[in-house]
Amino acid sequence: MSDAELTATLPHYPFSFRGDALAPALKQFLVHEPVTRVVTNAGHPGWLVTGYELARDALKDPRLSRSALSDPEMPQEDSGAPPLAVVGTMIMLRRAGLREEAVKGMSPRQQYVPLSRVRAIAEELLDEMTGRGTSGDLVEDFALPWAARVTCELLGLRPAVASEVSAWFGLMATGPIADRRLPTEWPASLDRLATWMDDLAETGLLPRLMQLNDVSPHPLPPVDMLEVAHMLTFSGLGNPAAFLAACVLALARDPKLANRLREQPDLMPLMVKEVYRWAPLLGDSITRIAMEDLVIGDVHVHAGELVMISTDAANHDPAVFAEPERLDIDRDAAPHLRFGHGRHYCPAAALNQLQTEAALDVLLARLPNLRLAAEPPVTWRDHHSVLMPVEVPVHW
Ligand code: HEM
């Protein structure tokens, strides 16, 4: 069978764009074929890992490389997407001796955007939304601008650019949308960021990294610093906005749960943790290249092959999470894999948890009768690397 014939017979990843239910195909693979062959948007075959333990082991397996993904000769998940910036930028930061400071700046120890500011931003946005009438959209009015403003303050970008940053969510595109938009819009966003880098705020992670870079024995050239800033801006916007949208959708749909959290705000950490597990967030997967032949589950993977890890599926493995489709904040669960595992584990995981808790706390207090509106029904943005509703229409 030729490569083209083989890929034509394979299931096409991703299988769904919904962030409130695991795709039926992923449910099937979890039970019957936890390592399975799929074809990607780029038309390349890859191995999809769905089982919890296999996914966790794959994430920490040093034979599965993330940096090899930047080699254009290797199989890819998407054709139009730019080479994964995140791949190179952490390596760049390490070379310049800046990695530790960057990681600290994404942790709860950072001082650039205290939780009181995170709450104040949420309050301002909800004031604006409620001031406009009796219904609103918690994506455009809340989740997206909240993530953009928090990220700008964390990084030291001027507040005036936050609405432009918010619109960059559309650049987290995959498949045909990426093919169409990214060749021009990705470089344009880099140019735009370059002008903002000339006028950073006095405090923030980027001004701090630039200061340290000036005295580094191996300083990053400006073009690399720009890549780092670009990657951090997209990381701060995309997942946090989509995740907050997933949380608010769950709360707007379940007034009983919302009331329980209003009465017992100390349960909020459990809520956020459970949504990390429950909500599918990946419009793409966590990808690696096998650096040598290896066995994953029952499957022989060859050196140079693409391995895709679905943490969404792993977080719904029925062998680990009873009734995985149920959002249950009382479950005594194994750790979710939302932030990865092993050496690339997300440095902003703990900070994002605290910030999301703060935003939701404000939301529940400010909208005591929060309800999902019947119209328009919730639909999802297709072909984006993180799963985000088009709108979360609510009234209060
Ligand atoms: C809901 C929020 C977030 C989620 C679900 C998330 C998820 C992830 C995941 C799964 C990884 C591992 C990727 C891999 O193994 O290839 C990762 C890595 C990373 N994330 Fe996050 N992230 C979030 C928020 C953030 C934020 C707010 C920032 C920064 C402002 C950030 C910066 C990074 C960086 C720099 C890495 C690369 C770490 C390394 O390779 O050492 N993330 N994130």
Coordinates of C-alpha atoms and ligand atoms in Angstrom, one line a residue:
M1 CA 0.0 0.0 0.0
S2 CA 1.4 3.4 -0.9
D3 CA 1.6 6.2 1.7
A4 CA -1.3 8.0 0.1
E5 CA -3.4 4.8 0.1
L6 CA -2.5 4.2 3.7
T7 CA -3.4 7.7 4.9
A8 CA -6.7 7.7 3.0
T9 CA -7.9 4.7 5.1
L10 CA -6.9 6.2 8.5
P11 CA -9.2 8.1 10.8
H12 CA -8.5 11.9 10.6
Y13 CA -7.4 13.6 13.8
P14 CA -8.9 15.7 15.4
F15 CA -12.3 14.1 15.7
S16 CA -14.4 16.8 17.1
F17 CA -14.2 20.5 17.9
R18 CA -16.4 20.4 21.0
G19 CA -14.9 21.4 24.3
D20 CA -17.8 20.1 26.5
A21 CA -17.8 16.4 25.6
L22 CA -15.1 14.0 24.5
A23 CA -15.3 13.0 20.8
P24 CA -17.0 9.5 20.4
A25 CA -14.0 8.3 18.4
L26 CA -11.7 9.1 21.3
K27 CA -14.0 7.2 23.7
Q28 CA -13.8 4.2 21.4
F29 CA -10.0 4.3 21.1
L30 CA -9.6 4.6 24.8
V31 CA -11.4 1.3 25.3
H32 CA -10.4 -0.7 22.2
E33 CA -7.2 0.8 20.8
P34 CA -5.3 3.1 23.2
V35 CA -2.5 3.5 20.7
T36 CA -4.0 3.9 17.2
R37 CA -2.9 5.1 13.8
V38 CA -4.5 8.3 12.6
V39 CA -3.8 10.9 9.8
T40 CA -3.1 14.5 10.7
N41 CA -4.3 17.8 9.1
A42 CA -1.0 17.8 7.3
G43 CA -1.8 14.4 5.7
H44 CA 0.9 12.6 7.7
P45 CA 0.3 9.4 9.6
G46 CA 0.9 9.4 13.3
W47 CA 0.3 7.3 16.4
L48 CA -2.4 8.6 18.7
V49 CA -2.0 7.7 22.4
T50 CA -5.2 7.9 24.4
G51 CA -4.9 5.7 27.5
Y52 CA -4.1 7.5 30.8
E53 CA -1.0 5.5 31.8
L54 CA 0.3 5.2 28.3
A55 CA -0.1 9.0 27.8
R56 CA 1.6 9.8 31.1
D57 CA 4.5 7.5 30.3
A58 CA 4.8 8.9 26.7
L59 CA 5.0 12.5 28.1
K60 CA 7.9 11.6 30.3
D61 CA 9.7 9.3 27.8
P62 CA 13.0 10.9 26.8
R63 CA 13.0 8.9 23.5
L64 CA 10.0 11.0 22.4
S65 CA 11.4 14.4 21.4
R66 CA 9.6 17.7 21.2
S67 CA 12.5 19.6 19.7
A68 CA 12.7 17.3 16.7
L69 CA 9.3 18.7 15.6
S70 CA 11.0 21.8 14.4
D71 CA 12.8 19.7 11.7
P72 CA 10.7 20.3 8.6
E73 CA 11.6 16.8 7.3
M74 CA 9.7 15.2 10.2
P75 CA 6.0 14.4 10.0
Q76 CA 3.8 17.2 11.2
E77 CA 0.4 17.7 12.7
D78 CA -0.4 20.8 10.6
S79 CA 0.9 22.1 7.3
G80 CA 0.0 25.8 7.5
A81 CA 1.0 26.3 11.1
P82 CA 4.3 27.9 11.8
P83 CA 7.0 25.6 13.3
L84 CA 6.0 25.2 17.0
A85 CA 7.5 28.3 18.5
V86 CA 7.3 26.8 22.0
V87 CA 9.7 24.1 20.8
G88 CA 12.6 26.5 20.2
T89 CA 11.9 29.2 22.6
M90 CA 12.5 27.2 25.8
I91 CA 15.8 26.0 24.4
M92 CA 16.7 29.6 23.5
L93 CA 15.9 30.8 27.0
R94 CA 18.0 28.1 28.6
R95 CA 21.0 28.9 26.3
A96 CA 20.9 32.5 27.4
G97 CA 20.6 31.5 31.1
L98 CA 17.0 33.0 31.3
R99 CA 14.9 29.9 31.7
E100 CA 14.8 29.9 35.4
E101 CA 13.7 33.6 35.6
A102 CA 11.1 32.9 32.9
V103 CA 9.7 29.9 34.8
K104 CA 9.6 31.9 38.0
G105 CA 7.7 34.7 36.2
M106 CA 5.0 32.2 35.3
S107 CA 4.7 30.8 38.8
P108 CA 2.6 32.0 41.7
R109 CA 5.8 33.6 43.0
Q110 CA 5.6 36.3 40.3
Q111 CA 4.8 39.8 41.4
Y112 CA 3.9 41.4 38.0
V113 CA 0.2 40.7 38.2
P114 CA -1.0 40.1 41.7
L115 CA -4.3 38.2 42.3
S116 CA -5.9 41.5 43.4
R117 CA -5.3 42.8 39.8
V118 CA -6.6 39.6 38.3
R119 CA -9.9 40.1 40.3
A120 CA -10.0 43.8 39.4
I121 CA -9.7 43.0 35.7
A122 CA -12.6 40.5 36.0
E123 CA -14.7 43.1 37.9
E124 CA -14.1 45.8 35.3
L125 CA -15.1 43.5 32.5
L126 CA -18.3 42.3 34.2
D127 CA -19.2 45.9 35.1
E128 CA -18.9 46.8 31.4
M129 CA -20.9 43.8 30.4
T130 CA -23.7 44.3 32.9
G131 CA -23.8 48.0 32.2
R132 CA -24.7 47.2 28.6
G133 CA -27.9 45.3 29.4
T134 CA -29.3 42.1 30.8
S135 CA -27.5 39.6 28.5
G136 CA -24.0 39.1 27.3
D137 CA -21.4 36.7 25.9
L138 CA -18.9 35.4 28.4
V139 CA -16.4 34.7 25.6
E140 CA -16.0 38.1 24.0
D141 CA -17.1 40.1 27.1
F142 CA -15.1 38.1 29.7
A143 CA -12.9 35.1 29.0
L144 CA -10.9 36.5 26.0
P145 CA -10.4 40.0 27.2
W146 CA -9.6 38.8 30.7
A147 CA -6.9 36.4 29.5
A148 CA -5.5 39.1 27.2
R149 CA -5.4 41.8 29.9
V150 CA -3.9 39.5 32.5
T151 CA -1.2 38.3 30.0
C152 CA -0.3 41.9 29.0
E153 CA 0.2 42.8 32.6
L154 CA 2.2 39.6 33.3
L155 CA 4.4 40.2 30.4
G156 CA 4.7 43.9 30.6
L157 CA 2.9 44.8 27.3
R158 CA 1.0 48.1 27.5
P159 CA -2.7 47.7 28.4
A160 CA -3.7 49.5 25.2
V161 CA -2.7 46.5 23.1
A162 CA -4.8 44.0 25.0
S163 CA -7.7 44.1 22.5
E164 CA -5.4 43.4 19.6
V165 CA -3.8 40.5 21.6
S166 CA -7.3 39.2 22.2
A167 CA -8.0 39.0 18.5
W168 CA -4.8 36.9 18.1
F169 CA -6.9 33.9 19.3
G170 CA -7.9 33.5 15.7
L171 CA -4.3 32.9 14.8
M172 CA -4.2 29.7 16.9
A173 CA -5.7 28.1 13.8
T174 CA -5.1 24.6 12.4
G175 CA -5.9 22.8 9.2
P176 CA -7.5 24.8 6.4
I177 CA -7.9 28.0 8.5
A178 CA -4.2 27.9 9.3
D179 CA -3.3 27.3 5.6
R180 CA -5.3 30.4 4.7
R181 CA -4.5 32.8 7.4
L182 CA -1.2 32.1 8.9
P183 CA 1.2 32.7 6.0
T184 CA 0.5 36.4 6.1
E185 CA -1.0 37.0 9.6
W186 CA 1.6 35.2 11.6
P187 CA 4.5 37.3 10.4
A188 CA 2.3 40.4 10.7
S189 CA 1.7 39.6 14.4
L190 CA 5.4 39.3 14.9
D191 CA 6.0 42.7 13.3
R192 CA 3.3 44.2 15.5
L193 CA 4.8 42.6 18.7
A194 CA 8.2 44.0 17.6
T195 CA 6.8 47.6 17.8
W196 CA 5.3 46.8 21.3
M197 CA 8.7 45.5 22.5
D198 CA 10.1 48.9 21.9
D199 CA 7.7 50.4 24.3
L200 CA 7.2 47.9 27.2
A201 CA 5.8 48.8 30.6
E202 CA 8.3 49.3 33.4
T203 CA 7.6 46.0 35.1
G204 CA 6.6 42.6 33.7
L205 CA 8.3 39.4 32.6
L206 CA 9.5 40.7 29.3
P207 CA 11.2 43.8 30.6
R208 CA 12.9 41.6 33.3
L209 CA 14.1 39.1 30.7
M210 CA 15.4 41.8 28.5
Q211 CA 17.3 43.4 31.4
L212 CA 18.9 40.1 32.2
N213 CA 19.6 39.4 28.6
D214 CA 21.6 42.6 28.4
V215 CA 24.1 41.2 30.9
S216 CA 24.0 37.5 29.8
P217 CA 27.3 36.0 28.6
H218 CA 25.2 34.4 25.8
P219 CA 22.5 37.0 25.1
L220 CA 19.6 36.3 22.7
P221 CA 19.6 38.4 19.6
P222 CA 16.5 40.6 19.3
V223 CA 14.9 38.3 16.7
D224 CA 15.0 35.4 19.2
M225 CA 13.7 37.5 22.1
L226 CA 10.8 38.4 19.8
E227 CA 10.1 34.7 19.3
V228 CA 10.1 34.2 23.0
A229 CA 7.7 37.1 23.6
H230 CA 5.4 35.8 20.8
M231 CA 5.3 32.4 22.3
L232 CA 4.6 33.7 25.8
T233 CA 1.9 36.0 24.5
F234 CA 0.1 33.1 22.7
S235 CA 0.6 30.8 25.7
G236 CA -0.9 33.4 28.0
L237 CA -3.9 34.0 25.8
G238 CA -5.0 30.8 24.2
N239 CA -5.3 28.1 26.8
P240 CA -6.3 30.4 29.7
A241 CA -9.1 32.1 27.6
A242 CA -10.5 28.8 26.4
F243 CA -10.2 27.2 29.8
L244 CA -12.0 30.1 31.5
A245 CA -14.7 29.8 28.8
A246 CA -15.1 26.1 29.6
C247 CA -15.5 26.9 33.3
V248 CA -18.1 29.6 32.8
L249 CA -20.0 27.4 30.4
A250 CA -20.1 24.6 32.9
L251 CA -21.3 27.0 35.6
A252 CA -23.9 28.8 33.4
R253 CA -25.4 25.4 32.6
D254 CA -25.5 24.2 36.2
P255 CA -27.0 26.8 38.5
K256 CA -27.0 24.3 41.4
L257 CA -23.3 23.9 41.1
A258 CA -22.8 27.6 40.8
N259 CA -24.9 28.2 44.0
R260 CA -22.9 25.5 45.9
L261 CA -19.7 27.4 45.0
R262 CA -21.2 30.7 46.1
E263 CA -22.1 29.2 49.4
Q264 CA -18.8 27.3 49.8
P265 CA -16.1 29.3 48.0
D266 CA -13.4 27.1 49.4
L267 CA -14.6 24.4 46.9
M268 CA -13.5 26.6 44.0
P269 CA -10.0 24.9 43.7
L270 CA -11.8 21.5 43.4
M271 CA -14.0 22.9 40.7
V272 CA -11.1 24.3 38.6
K273 CA -9.2 21.1 39.0
E274 CA -12.1 19.0 37.9
V275 CA -12.7 21.2 34.8
Y276 CA -9.0 20.8 33.9
R277 CA -9.7 17.0 33.8
W278 CA -13.2 17.1 32.3
A279 CA -13.1 19.7 29.6
P280 CA -11.5 18.7 26.3
L281 CA -9.3 21.6 25.3
L282 CA -7.0 20.3 22.6
G283 CA -7.9 21.1 19.0
D284 CA -4.5 19.6 18.2
S285 CA -2.5 17.2 20.3
I286 CA 0.7 17.1 22.3
T287 CA 3.1 15.9 19.7
R288 CA 6.5 14.2 19.8
I289 CA 8.9 12.5 17.3
A290 CA 10.2 9.0 18.2
M291 CA 14.0 9.3 18.2
E292 CA 14.4 5.5 18.2
D293 CA 12.3 2.4 17.7
L294 CA 10.2 1.8 20.8
V295 CA 7.0 0.0 22.0
I296 CA 4.0 1.9 23.3
G297 CA 1.3 -0.4 24.6
D298 CA 1.0 -3.1 22.0
V299 CA 2.4 -1.0 19.2
H300 CA 5.9 -0.9 17.7
V301 CA 6.7 2.7 16.9
H302 CA 9.6 3.4 14.5
A303 CA 12.3 6.1 14.8
G304 CA 11.1 9.2 13.0
E305 CA 7.4 8.6 13.4
L306 CA 5.0 11.1 14.8
V307 CA 3.4 10.3 18.3
M308 CA 0.4 12.4 19.3
I309 CA -0.8 12.3 22.9
S310 CA -4.4 13.2 23.6
T311 CA -4.5 14.3 27.2
D312 CA -8.2 15.1 26.7
A313 CA -8.8 11.4 26.1
A314 CA -6.4 10.3 28.9
N315 CA -8.3 12.5 31.3
H316 CA -11.5 10.5 30.4
D317 CA -9.9 7.1 30.7
P318 CA -12.7 5.0 32.4
A319 CA -10.1 2.8 33.9
V320 CA -8.9 5.7 36.0
F321 CA -11.9 8.1 36.2
A322 CA -15.3 6.5 37.0
E323 CA -18.0 8.0 34.8
P324 CA -15.5 10.3 33.2
E325 CA -18.1 12.3 31.3
R326 CA -19.6 13.5 34.6
L327 CA -18.2 16.8 35.9
D328 CA -17.9 15.9 39.6
I329 CA -16.0 18.3 41.9
D330 CA -16.2 15.7 44.7
R331 CA -14.3 13.0 42.9
D332 CA -11.2 11.7 44.5
A333 CA -9.3 11.5 41.3
A334 CA -5.9 10.7 40.0
P335 CA -4.0 13.8 38.8
H336 CA -5.3 15.1 35.5
L337 CA -2.8 15.5 32.6
R338 CA -4.1 18.9 31.4
F339 CA -0.7 20.6 31.9
G340 CA 1.3 17.7 30.5
H341 CA 3.8 15.7 32.5
G342 CA 7.5 15.3 32.9
R343 CA 10.1 17.7 31.6
H344 CA 7.8 20.0 29.5
Y345 CA 5.2 20.3 32.3
C346 CA 3.6 23.7 32.0
P347 CA 5.4 26.2 34.2
A348 CA 2.2 28.3 34.5
A349 CA 0.0 25.5 35.8
A350 CA -0.2 26.7 39.4
L351 CA -0.6 30.3 38.4
N352 CA -3.4 29.6 36.0
Q353 CA -5.2 27.6 38.6
L354 CA -5.1 30.6 41.1
Q355 CA -6.0 33.1 38.4
T356 CA -8.9 31.1 37.1
E357 CA -10.2 30.6 40.7
A358 CA -10.1 34.4 41.2
A359 CA -11.9 35.2 38.0
L360 CA -14.7 32.6 38.7
D361 CA -15.1 33.8 42.2
V362 CA -15.7 37.4 40.9
L363 CA -18.1 36.1 38.2
L364 CA -20.3 34.2 40.7
A365 CA -20.4 37.1 43.1
R366 CA -21.3 39.6 40.4
L367 CA -23.8 37.5 38.5
P368 CA -26.0 35.9 41.2
N369 CA -28.5 34.6 38.7
L370 CA -26.2 33.5 36.0
R371 CA -28.0 31.4 33.4
L372 CA -27.1 30.1 30.0
A373 CA -29.4 31.7 27.4
A374 CA -31.3 29.3 25.1
E375 CA -30.4 31.3 22.0
P376 CA -28.0 31.3 20.3
P377 CA -27.1 27.7 21.1
V378 CA -23.5 27.1 22.0
T379 CA -21.3 26.2 19.0
W380 CA -17.6 25.7 18.8
R381 CA -14.8 27.4 16.8
D382 CA -13.6 24.8 14.3
H383 CA -9.9 24.3 13.4
H384 CA -8.3 26.0 16.4
S385 CA -5.5 24.5 18.4
V386 CA -7.5 25.1 21.6
L387 CA -11.2 24.3 21.8
M388 CA -13.3 27.4 22.5
P389 CA -17.0 28.1 22.1
V390 CA -18.0 30.8 19.6
E391 CA -20.1 32.4 22.3
V392 CA -21.4 31.6 25.8
P393 CA -24.6 33.6 25.7
V394 CA -25.9 34.3 29.3
H395 CA -28.3 36.4 31.2
W396 CA -28.3 37.1 34.9
Ligands
HEM1 C1 -5.2 26.7 31.0 C2 -4.0 27.2 30.9 C3 -2.9 26.4 30.3 C4 -2.8 25.1 29.8 C5 -3.9 24.1 29.8 C6 -1.4 24.9 29.4 C7 -1.0 23.7 28.9 C8 0.3 23.4 28.7 C9 0.8 22.1 28.3 C10 0.0 20.8 28.1 C11 2.2 22.1 28.2 C12 3.1 21.0 27.8 C13 3.3 20.9 26.3 C14 4.2 19.7 25.9 O1 4.4 18.8 26.7 O2 4.6 19.7 24.8 C15 2.5 23.5 28.4 C16 3.8 24.0 28.4 C17 4.1 25.3 28.5 N1 3.2 26.3 28.9 FE1 1.3 26.2 29.4 N2 -0.7 26.0 29.6 C18 -1.5 27.0 30.2 C19 -1.2 28.2 30.5 C20 0.1 28.8 30.3 C21 0.4 30.2 30.5 C22 -0.5 31.2 31.1 C23 1.7 30.3 30.1 C24 2.6 31.6 30.1 C25 2.2 32.8 30.2 C26 2.2 29.0 29.6 C27 3.4 28.8 29.2 C28 3.9 27.5 28.9 C29 5.3 27.3 28.5 C30 6.4 28.3 28.4 C31 5.4 25.9 28.2 C32 6.7 25.1 27.8 C33 7.3 24.5 29.0 C34 8.6 23.7 28.7 O3 8.7 23.1 27.6 O4 9.5 23.6 29.6 N3 1.1 28.1 29.8 N4 1.4 24.2 28.7

